[in-house]
Amino acid sequence: MKITVKRDEEFVEYEVQTQETTLLELLKEIKITQDNTLTFSSGCRSSVCGSCSMRVNDREVLACSYKVQDGDRVEPLRNVPIIRDLVVNMDSSYAFNAKAKAWQKTIGKSVEVTQDDEKVNEVQSDCILCGSCYSACPVYAVNKEFLGPFALTRVWRYASDVREGDENSKIDTIQTNGVWDCTLCNECTIVCPQGISSKSDIEKLRSKSVMAGYSDPNFANSFGGGFGFDGSPSF
Ligand code: SF4
Ligand code: SF4
Ligand code: FES
């Protein structure tokens, strides 16, 4: 089996005699038997820690669960600085959790949490911060300040929590470089190993924003020309 791995700016081809295996096991074999300078991250080896996220054939995967195929092209995640080979620095992306204030701000009055309440954000609570959605998001090509999919999913997780006593403060912080900057392309949903749809969470946050009195600034701008005599919008 042959795979190519992006190292610095070039692709290096490796050939390994192996049966069906995961990409992570293959990379380890290459490191042990052929090239001990090959660098990648891993931890749990069971799709839990999120540290082995990388791109294969232009699509984000967890190397520990992806079954490697002959001819695969392996690259580091996008939109984050590369430290070496397949290892990236996720600090800048994690910083968006803080910018979005993606945590519970106020513990509201004592509320009973039902099983139905828990189901509202159960899936979102399973985010493993692998960064796949962040890498797949096309918005970073034009806006490096976009809060991004996993931070907005985390905001939804807390904004929808019945124990949050100040829901509006969650909504206030995601108006700039936030919910309205998403193109709803769904790339984040396609690559998430945890079945989380940040796109859908962003749509729900948009609805909450409208209920809180905010509106889509792009929509407002597109009507900046006003209305014609027949009542249709002019641009
Ligand atoms: S749906 Fe929005 S957050 Fe998700 S990848 Fe597309 S632009 Fe990014
Ligand atoms: S939302 Fe999914 S793809 Fe994004 S960081 Fe969390 S687990 Fe990874
Ligand atoms: S090594 Fe932990 S998710 Fe792959």
mmCIF file of C-alpha atoms and ligand atoms in Angstrom:
data_model
loop_
_atom_site.group_PDB
_atom_site.id
_atom_site.type_symbol
_atom_site.label_atom_id
_atom_site.label_comp_id
_atom_site.label_asym_id
_atom_site.label_seq_id
_atom_site.Cartn_x
_atom_site.Cartn_y
_atom_site.Cartn_z
ATOM 1 C CA MET A 1 0.000 0.000 0.000
ATOM 2 C CA LYS A 2 1.261 3.498 -0.868
ATOM 3 C CA ILE A 3 0.273 6.768 0.794
ATOM 4 C CA THR A 4 1.616 10.286 0.429
ATOM 5 C CA VAL A 5 2.059 12.598 3.398
ATOM 6 C CA LYS A 6 2.471 16.355 3.228
ATOM 7 C CA ARG A 7 5.698 17.376 4.931
ATOM 8 C CA ASP A 8 6.575 21.054 4.794
ATOM 9 C CA GLU A 9 5.535 22.064 1.304
ATOM 10 C CA GLU A 10 6.035 18.731 -0.450
ATOM 11 C CA PHE A 11 4.340 15.350 -0.517
ATOM 12 C CA VAL A 12 6.461 12.347 0.463
ATOM 13 C CA GLU A 13 5.442 8.867 -0.666
ATOM 14 C CA TYR A 14 5.688 5.866 1.652
ATOM 15 C CA GLU A 15 5.118 2.230 0.759
ATOM 16 C CA VAL A 16 4.102 -0.217 3.490
ATOM 17 C CA GLN A 17 3.287 -3.924 3.295
ATOM 18 C CA THR A 18 0.161 -4.091 5.396
ATOM 19 C CA GLN A 19 -3.314 -5.482 5.647
ATOM 20 C CA GLU A 20 -6.372 -3.378 6.390
ATOM 21 C CA THR A 21 -5.525 -0.937 9.165
ATOM 22 C CA THR A 22 -6.210 2.551 10.458
ATOM 23 C CA LEU A 23 -4.301 5.552 9.204
ATOM 24 C CA LEU A 24 -2.871 6.106 12.681
ATOM 25 C CA GLU A 25 -1.447 2.575 12.853
ATOM 26 C CA LEU A 26 0.034 3.006 9.392
ATOM 27 C CA LEU A 27 1.701 6.297 10.345
ATOM 28 C CA LYS A 28 3.137 4.631 13.442
ATOM 29 C CA GLU A 29 4.516 1.789 11.363
ATOM 30 C CA ILE A 30 6.144 4.241 8.969
ATOM 31 C CA LYS A 31 7.662 6.108 11.905
ATOM 32 C CA ILE A 32 9.039 2.929 13.494
ATOM 33 C CA THR A 33 10.293 1.171 10.356
ATOM 34 C CA GLN A 34 11.095 3.883 7.794
ATOM 35 C CA ASP A 35 11.270 7.464 9.012
ATOM 36 C CA ASN A 36 11.398 8.392 12.680
ATOM 37 C CA THR A 37 11.194 12.090 11.847
ATOM 38 C CA LEU A 38 7.577 11.792 10.650
ATOM 39 C CA THR A 39 5.519 13.784 13.170
ATOM 40 C CA PHE A 40 1.837 13.477 14.078
ATOM 41 C CA SER A 41 -0.380 13.693 17.162
ATOM 42 C CA SER A 42 -2.406 10.974 18.829
ATOM 43 C CA GLY A 43 -3.688 10.018 22.218
ATOM 44 C CA CYS A 44 -6.608 7.736 22.981
ATOM 45 C CA ARG A 45 -6.620 5.715 19.723
ATOM 46 C CA SER A 46 -10.386 5.364 20.160
ATOM 47 C CA SER A 47 -11.988 8.547 18.731
ATOM 48 C CA VAL A 48 -12.291 10.200 22.127
ATOM 49 C CA CYS A 49 -9.470 12.728 22.582
ATOM 50 C CA GLY A 50 -9.671 14.471 19.194
ATOM 51 C CA SER A 51 -5.892 14.847 18.873
ATOM 52 C CA CYS A 52 -5.350 12.825 15.668
ATOM 53 C CA SER A 53 -7.530 14.913 13.359
ATOM 54 C CA MET A 54 -6.017 15.428 9.896
ATOM 55 C CA ARG A 55 -7.088 15.611 6.252
ATOM 56 C CA VAL A 56 -7.199 12.692 3.828
ATOM 57 C CA ASN A 57 -7.974 13.360 0.174
ATOM 58 C CA ASP A 58 -9.233 16.860 1.094
ATOM 59 C CA ARG A 59 -11.565 15.646 3.852
ATOM 60 C CA GLU A 60 -11.065 15.836 7.644
ATOM 61 C CA VAL A 61 -10.881 12.497 9.492
ATOM 62 C CA LEU A 62 -9.714 11.060 12.801
ATOM 63 C CA ALA A 63 -6.632 9.016 11.893
ATOM 64 C CA CYS A 64 -7.396 6.470 14.620
ATOM 65 C CA SER A 65 -10.751 5.542 13.095
ATOM 66 C CA TYR A 66 -10.119 6.089 9.387
ATOM 67 C CA LYS A 67 -9.399 2.893 7.424
ATOM 68 C CA VAL A 68 -6.502 3.795 5.196
ATOM 69 C CA GLN A 69 -6.746 3.160 1.434
ATOM 70 C CA ASP A 70 -4.054 2.686 -1.174
ATOM 71 C CA GLY A 71 -3.129 6.058 -2.704
ATOM 72 C CA ASP A 72 -4.432 8.211 0.153
ATOM 73 C CA ARG A 73 -3.069 11.766 0.354
ATOM 74 C CA VAL A 74 -2.617 12.914 3.948
ATOM 75 C CA GLU A 75 -2.320 16.549 5.032
ATOM 76 C CA PRO A 76 -2.528 18.569 8.263
ATOM 77 C CA LEU A 77 -5.693 20.471 9.217
ATOM 78 C CA ARG A 78 -6.331 23.807 7.524
ATOM 79 C CA ASN A 79 -6.890 27.256 9.049
ATOM 80 C CA VAL A 80 -4.398 26.671 11.885
ATOM 81 C CA PRO A 81 -0.594 27.074 12.019
ATOM 82 C CA ILE A 82 1.392 23.930 11.223
ATOM 83 C CA ILE A 83 3.994 23.059 13.848
ATOM 84 C CA ARG A 84 5.501 20.173 11.932
ATOM 85 C CA ASP A 85 4.228 17.658 9.369
ATOM 86 C CA LEU A 86 0.731 16.681 10.582
ATOM 87 C CA VAL A 87 0.896 18.475 13.944
ATOM 88 C CA VAL A 88 -0.933 21.796 14.159
ATOM 89 C CA ASN A 89 -1.302 24.456 16.819
ATOM 90 C CA MET A 90 -4.971 24.628 17.793
ATOM 91 C CA ASP A 91 -4.532 27.469 20.318
ATOM 92 C CA SER A 92 -5.865 30.166 17.978
ATOM 93 C CA SER A 93 -8.990 28.142 17.227
ATOM 94 C CA TYR A 94 -9.623 27.303 20.890
ATOM 95 C CA ALA A 95 -9.359 31.035 21.647
ATOM 96 C CA PHE A 96 -12.686 31.483 19.826
ATOM 97 C CA ASN A 97 -14.415 29.617 22.651
ATOM 98 C CA ALA A 98 -13.299 32.438 24.947
ATOM 99 C CA LYS A 99 -14.207 35.171 22.435
ATOM 100 C CA ALA A 100 -17.677 33.656 22.042
ATOM 101 C CA LYS A 101 -17.960 33.312 25.846
ATOM 102 C CA ALA A 102 -18.966 29.722 25.292
ATOM 103 C CA TRP A 103 -19.701 28.820 28.883
ATOM 104 C CA GLN A 104 -22.480 29.109 31.394
ATOM 105 C CA LYS A 105 -22.520 32.707 32.589
ATOM 106 C CA THR A 106 -25.073 32.698 35.340
ATOM 107 C CA ILE A 107 -26.502 29.820 37.244
ATOM 108 C CA GLY A 108 -30.201 30.632 37.254
ATOM 109 C CA LYS A 109 -32.595 30.009 40.013
ATOM 110 C CA SER A 110 -32.835 26.440 41.036
ATOM 111 C CA VAL A 111 -34.458 24.632 38.114
ATOM 112 C CA GLU A 112 -35.366 21.061 37.651
ATOM 113 C CA VAL A 113 -33.567 19.568 34.633
ATOM 114 C CA THR A 114 -35.705 16.979 32.911
ATOM 115 C CA GLN A 115 -34.544 14.284 30.497
ATOM 116 C CA ASP A 116 -36.143 16.266 27.683
ATOM 117 C CA ASP A 117 -34.120 19.341 28.718
ATOM 118 C CA GLU A 118 -30.928 17.296 28.553
ATOM 119 C CA LYS A 119 -31.756 15.999 25.083
ATOM 120 C CA VAL A 120 -31.820 19.567 23.693
ATOM 121 C CA ASN A 121 -28.031 19.848 23.845
ATOM 122 C CA GLU A 122 -26.927 16.282 24.499
ATOM 123 C CA VAL A 123 -25.180 15.825 21.148
ATOM 124 C CA GLN A 124 -23.436 19.199 21.341
ATOM 125 C CA SER A 125 -21.984 18.239 24.727
ATOM 126 C CA ASP A 126 -20.074 15.424 22.997
ATOM 127 C CA CYS A 127 -17.725 17.746 21.077
ATOM 128 C CA ILE A 128 -14.137 16.450 21.410
ATOM 129 C CA LEU A 129 -12.537 19.659 20.075
ATOM 130 C CA CYS A 130 -10.859 17.779 17.236
ATOM 131 C CA GLY A 131 -10.912 20.886 15.021
ATOM 132 C CA SER A 132 -12.223 19.062 11.946
ATOM 133 C CA CYS A 133 -15.127 21.467 11.502
ATOM 134 C CA TYR A 134 -12.821 24.453 11.944
ATOM 135 C CA SER A 135 -10.503 23.102 9.234
ATOM 136 C CA ALA A 136 -13.395 22.418 6.842
ATOM 137 C CA CYS A 137 -15.026 25.824 7.250
ATOM 138 C CA PRO A 138 -14.580 27.988 4.121
ATOM 139 C CA VAL A 139 -15.306 31.267 5.925
ATOM 140 C CA TYR A 140 -11.728 31.496 7.243
ATOM 141 C CA ALA A 141 -10.529 32.157 3.717
ATOM 142 C CA VAL A 142 -12.192 35.571 3.958
ATOM 143 C CA ASN A 143 -12.659 36.223 7.685
ATOM 144 C CA LYS A 144 -10.023 35.024 10.159
ATOM 145 C CA GLU A 145 -12.053 36.426 13.060
ATOM 146 C CA PHE A 146 -15.091 34.195 12.459
ATOM 147 C CA LEU A 147 -16.006 32.568 15.762
ATOM 148 C CA GLY A 148 -16.422 29.317 13.905
ATOM 149 C CA PRO A 149 -18.393 26.108 14.099
ATOM 150 C CA PHE A 150 -17.318 24.443 17.337
ATOM 151 C CA ALA A 151 -17.343 27.683 19.362
ATOM 152 C CA LEU A 152 -20.857 28.493 18.107
ATOM 153 C CA THR A 153 -22.009 24.945 18.806
ATOM 154 C CA ARG A 154 -20.710 25.398 22.340
ATOM 155 C CA VAL A 155 -22.594 28.695 22.647
ATOM 156 C CA TRP A 156 -25.761 26.859 21.604
ATOM 157 C CA ARG A 157 -25.017 24.177 24.181
ATOM 158 C CA TYR A 158 -25.085 26.813 26.957
ATOM 159 C CA ALA A 159 -27.711 29.157 25.490
ATOM 160 C CA SER A 160 -30.127 26.231 25.359
ATOM 161 C CA ASP A 161 -29.365 25.069 28.890
ATOM 162 C CA VAL A 162 -32.349 25.656 31.149
ATOM 163 C CA ARG A 163 -29.934 26.437 33.989
ATOM 164 C CA GLU A 164 -28.488 29.471 32.159
ATOM 165 C CA GLY A 165 -29.929 32.474 33.922
ATOM 166 C CA ASP A 166 -28.730 35.070 31.389
ATOM 167 C CA GLU A 167 -29.455 33.639 27.957
ATOM 168 C CA ASN A 168 -29.379 37.009 26.205
ATOM 169 C CA SER A 169 -25.738 37.591 27.120
ATOM 170 C CA LYS A 170 -24.900 34.405 25.161
ATOM 171 C CA ILE A 171 -26.693 35.870 22.143
ATOM 172 C CA ASP A 172 -25.111 39.337 22.400
ATOM 173 C CA THR A 173 -21.562 38.009 21.960
ATOM 174 C CA ILE A 174 -22.198 36.126 18.720
ATOM 175 C CA GLN A 175 -23.526 38.949 16.540
ATOM 176 C CA THR A 176 -20.141 40.176 15.258
ATOM 177 C CA ASN A 177 -18.051 37.596 13.355
ATOM 178 C CA GLY A 178 -20.615 35.078 14.522
ATOM 179 C CA VAL A 179 -23.906 33.594 13.404
ATOM 180 C CA TRP A 180 -24.457 35.943 10.475
ATOM 181 C CA ASP A 181 -21.025 35.243 8.942
ATOM 182 C CA CYS A 182 -21.753 31.537 8.454
ATOM 183 C CA THR A 183 -22.656 30.594 4.874
ATOM 184 C CA LEU A 184 -24.681 27.549 6.030
ATOM 185 C CA CYS A 185 -22.622 25.407 3.639
ATOM 186 C CA ASN A 186 -22.797 22.384 6.007
ATOM 187 C CA GLU A 187 -19.141 21.352 5.554
ATOM 188 C CA CYS A 188 -18.726 21.313 9.361
ATOM 189 C CA THR A 189 -21.555 18.800 9.739
ATOM 190 C CA ILE A 190 -20.175 16.467 7.082
ATOM 191 C CA VAL A 191 -16.788 16.080 8.789
ATOM 192 C CA CYS A 192 -17.797 15.976 12.466
ATOM 193 C CA PRO A 193 -16.934 12.558 13.948
ATOM 194 C CA GLN A 194 -19.423 13.126 16.757
ATOM 195 C CA GLY A 195 -22.456 13.716 14.555
ATOM 196 C CA ILE A 196 -22.743 17.362 15.597
ATOM 197 C CA SER A 197 -24.237 19.816 13.117
ATOM 198 C CA SER A 198 -22.775 23.234 13.847
ATOM 199 C CA LYS A 199 -24.700 24.553 10.865
ATOM 200 C CA SER A 200 -27.959 23.551 12.502
ATOM 201 C CA ASP A 201 -26.823 24.991 15.854
ATOM 202 C CA ILE A 202 -25.996 28.263 14.118
ATOM 203 C CA GLU A 203 -29.449 28.336 12.531
ATOM 204 C CA LYS A 204 -31.008 27.868 15.972
ATOM 205 C CA LEU A 205 -28.816 30.645 17.361
ATOM 206 C CA ARG A 206 -29.961 32.892 14.494
ATOM 207 C CA SER A 207 -33.557 32.258 15.519
ATOM 208 C CA LYS A 208 -32.734 33.100 19.110
ATOM 209 C CA SER A 209 -30.951 36.237 17.902
ATOM 210 C CA VAL A 210 -34.018 37.392 15.978
ATOM 211 C CA MET A 211 -36.169 36.730 19.029
ATOM 212 C CA ALA A 212 -33.740 38.878 21.022
ATOM 213 C CA GLY A 213 -34.205 41.766 18.547
ATOM 214 C CA TYR A 214 -31.186 41.255 16.266
ATOM 215 C CA SER A 215 -31.358 40.933 12.488
ATOM 216 C CA ASP A 216 -29.091 39.671 9.727
ATOM 217 C CA PRO A 217 -26.810 42.645 8.829
ATOM 218 C CA ASN A 218 -26.199 41.199 5.342
ATOM 219 C CA PHE A 219 -29.923 41.200 4.658
ATOM 220 C CA ALA A 220 -30.252 44.764 5.961
ATOM 221 C CA ASN A 221 -27.375 45.903 3.716
ATOM 222 C CA SER A 222 -28.839 44.240 0.656
ATOM 223 C CA PHE A 223 -31.911 46.393 1.060
ATOM 224 C CA GLY A 224 -29.838 49.514 1.533
ATOM 225 C CA GLY A 225 -31.132 50.895 -1.763
ATOM 226 C CA GLY A 226 -34.673 51.131 -0.478
ATOM 227 C CA PHE A 227 -37.839 50.306 -2.411
ATOM 228 C CA GLY A 228 -39.020 51.133 -5.904
ATOM 229 C CA PHE A 229 -42.378 52.629 -6.834
ATOM 230 C CA ASP A 230 -43.917 49.167 -7.214
ATOM 231 C CA GLY A 231 -42.812 48.225 -3.724
ATOM 232 C CA SER A 232 -39.996 45.902 -4.851
ATOM 233 C CA PRO A 233 -36.589 46.324 -3.236
ATOM 234 C CA SER A 234 -33.978 48.251 -5.244
ATOM 235 C CA PHE A 235 -30.268 47.329 -4.901
HETATM 236 S S1 SF4 B 1 -22.039 25.794 7.864
HETATM 237 FE FE1 SF4 B 1 -21.131 27.710 8.606
HETATM 238 S S2 SF4 B 1 -19.735 27.113 10.291
HETATM 239 FE FE2 SF4 B 1 -20.257 25.250 9.094
HETATM 240 S S3 SF4 B 1 -18.559 25.061 7.630
HETATM 241 FE FE3 SF4 B 1 -20.220 26.186 6.586
HETATM 242 S S4 SF4 B 1 -19.744 28.355 6.939
HETATM 243 FE FE4 SF4 B 1 -18.511 27.174 8.408
HETATM 244 S S1 SF4 B 2 -18.020 20.011 16.549
HETATM 245 FE FE1 SF4 B 2 -17.382 17.979 15.806
HETATM 246 S S2 SF4 B 2 -15.815 18.426 14.240
HETATM 247 FE FE2 SF4 B 2 -16.085 20.275 15.452
HETATM 248 S S3 SF4 B 2 -14.479 20.176 17.036
HETATM 249 FE FE3 SF4 B 2 -16.369 19.282 17.922
HETATM 250 S S4 SF4 B 2 -16.229 17.094 17.513
HETATM 251 FE FE4 SF4 B 2 -14.720 18.076 16.191
HETATM 252 S S1 FES B 3 -6.115 9.350 18.985
HETATM 253 FE FE1 FES B 3 -7.736 10.232 20.217
HETATM 254 S S2 FES B 3 -9.253 10.694 18.709
HETATM 255 FE FE2 FES B 3 -7.732 9.653 17.573
#
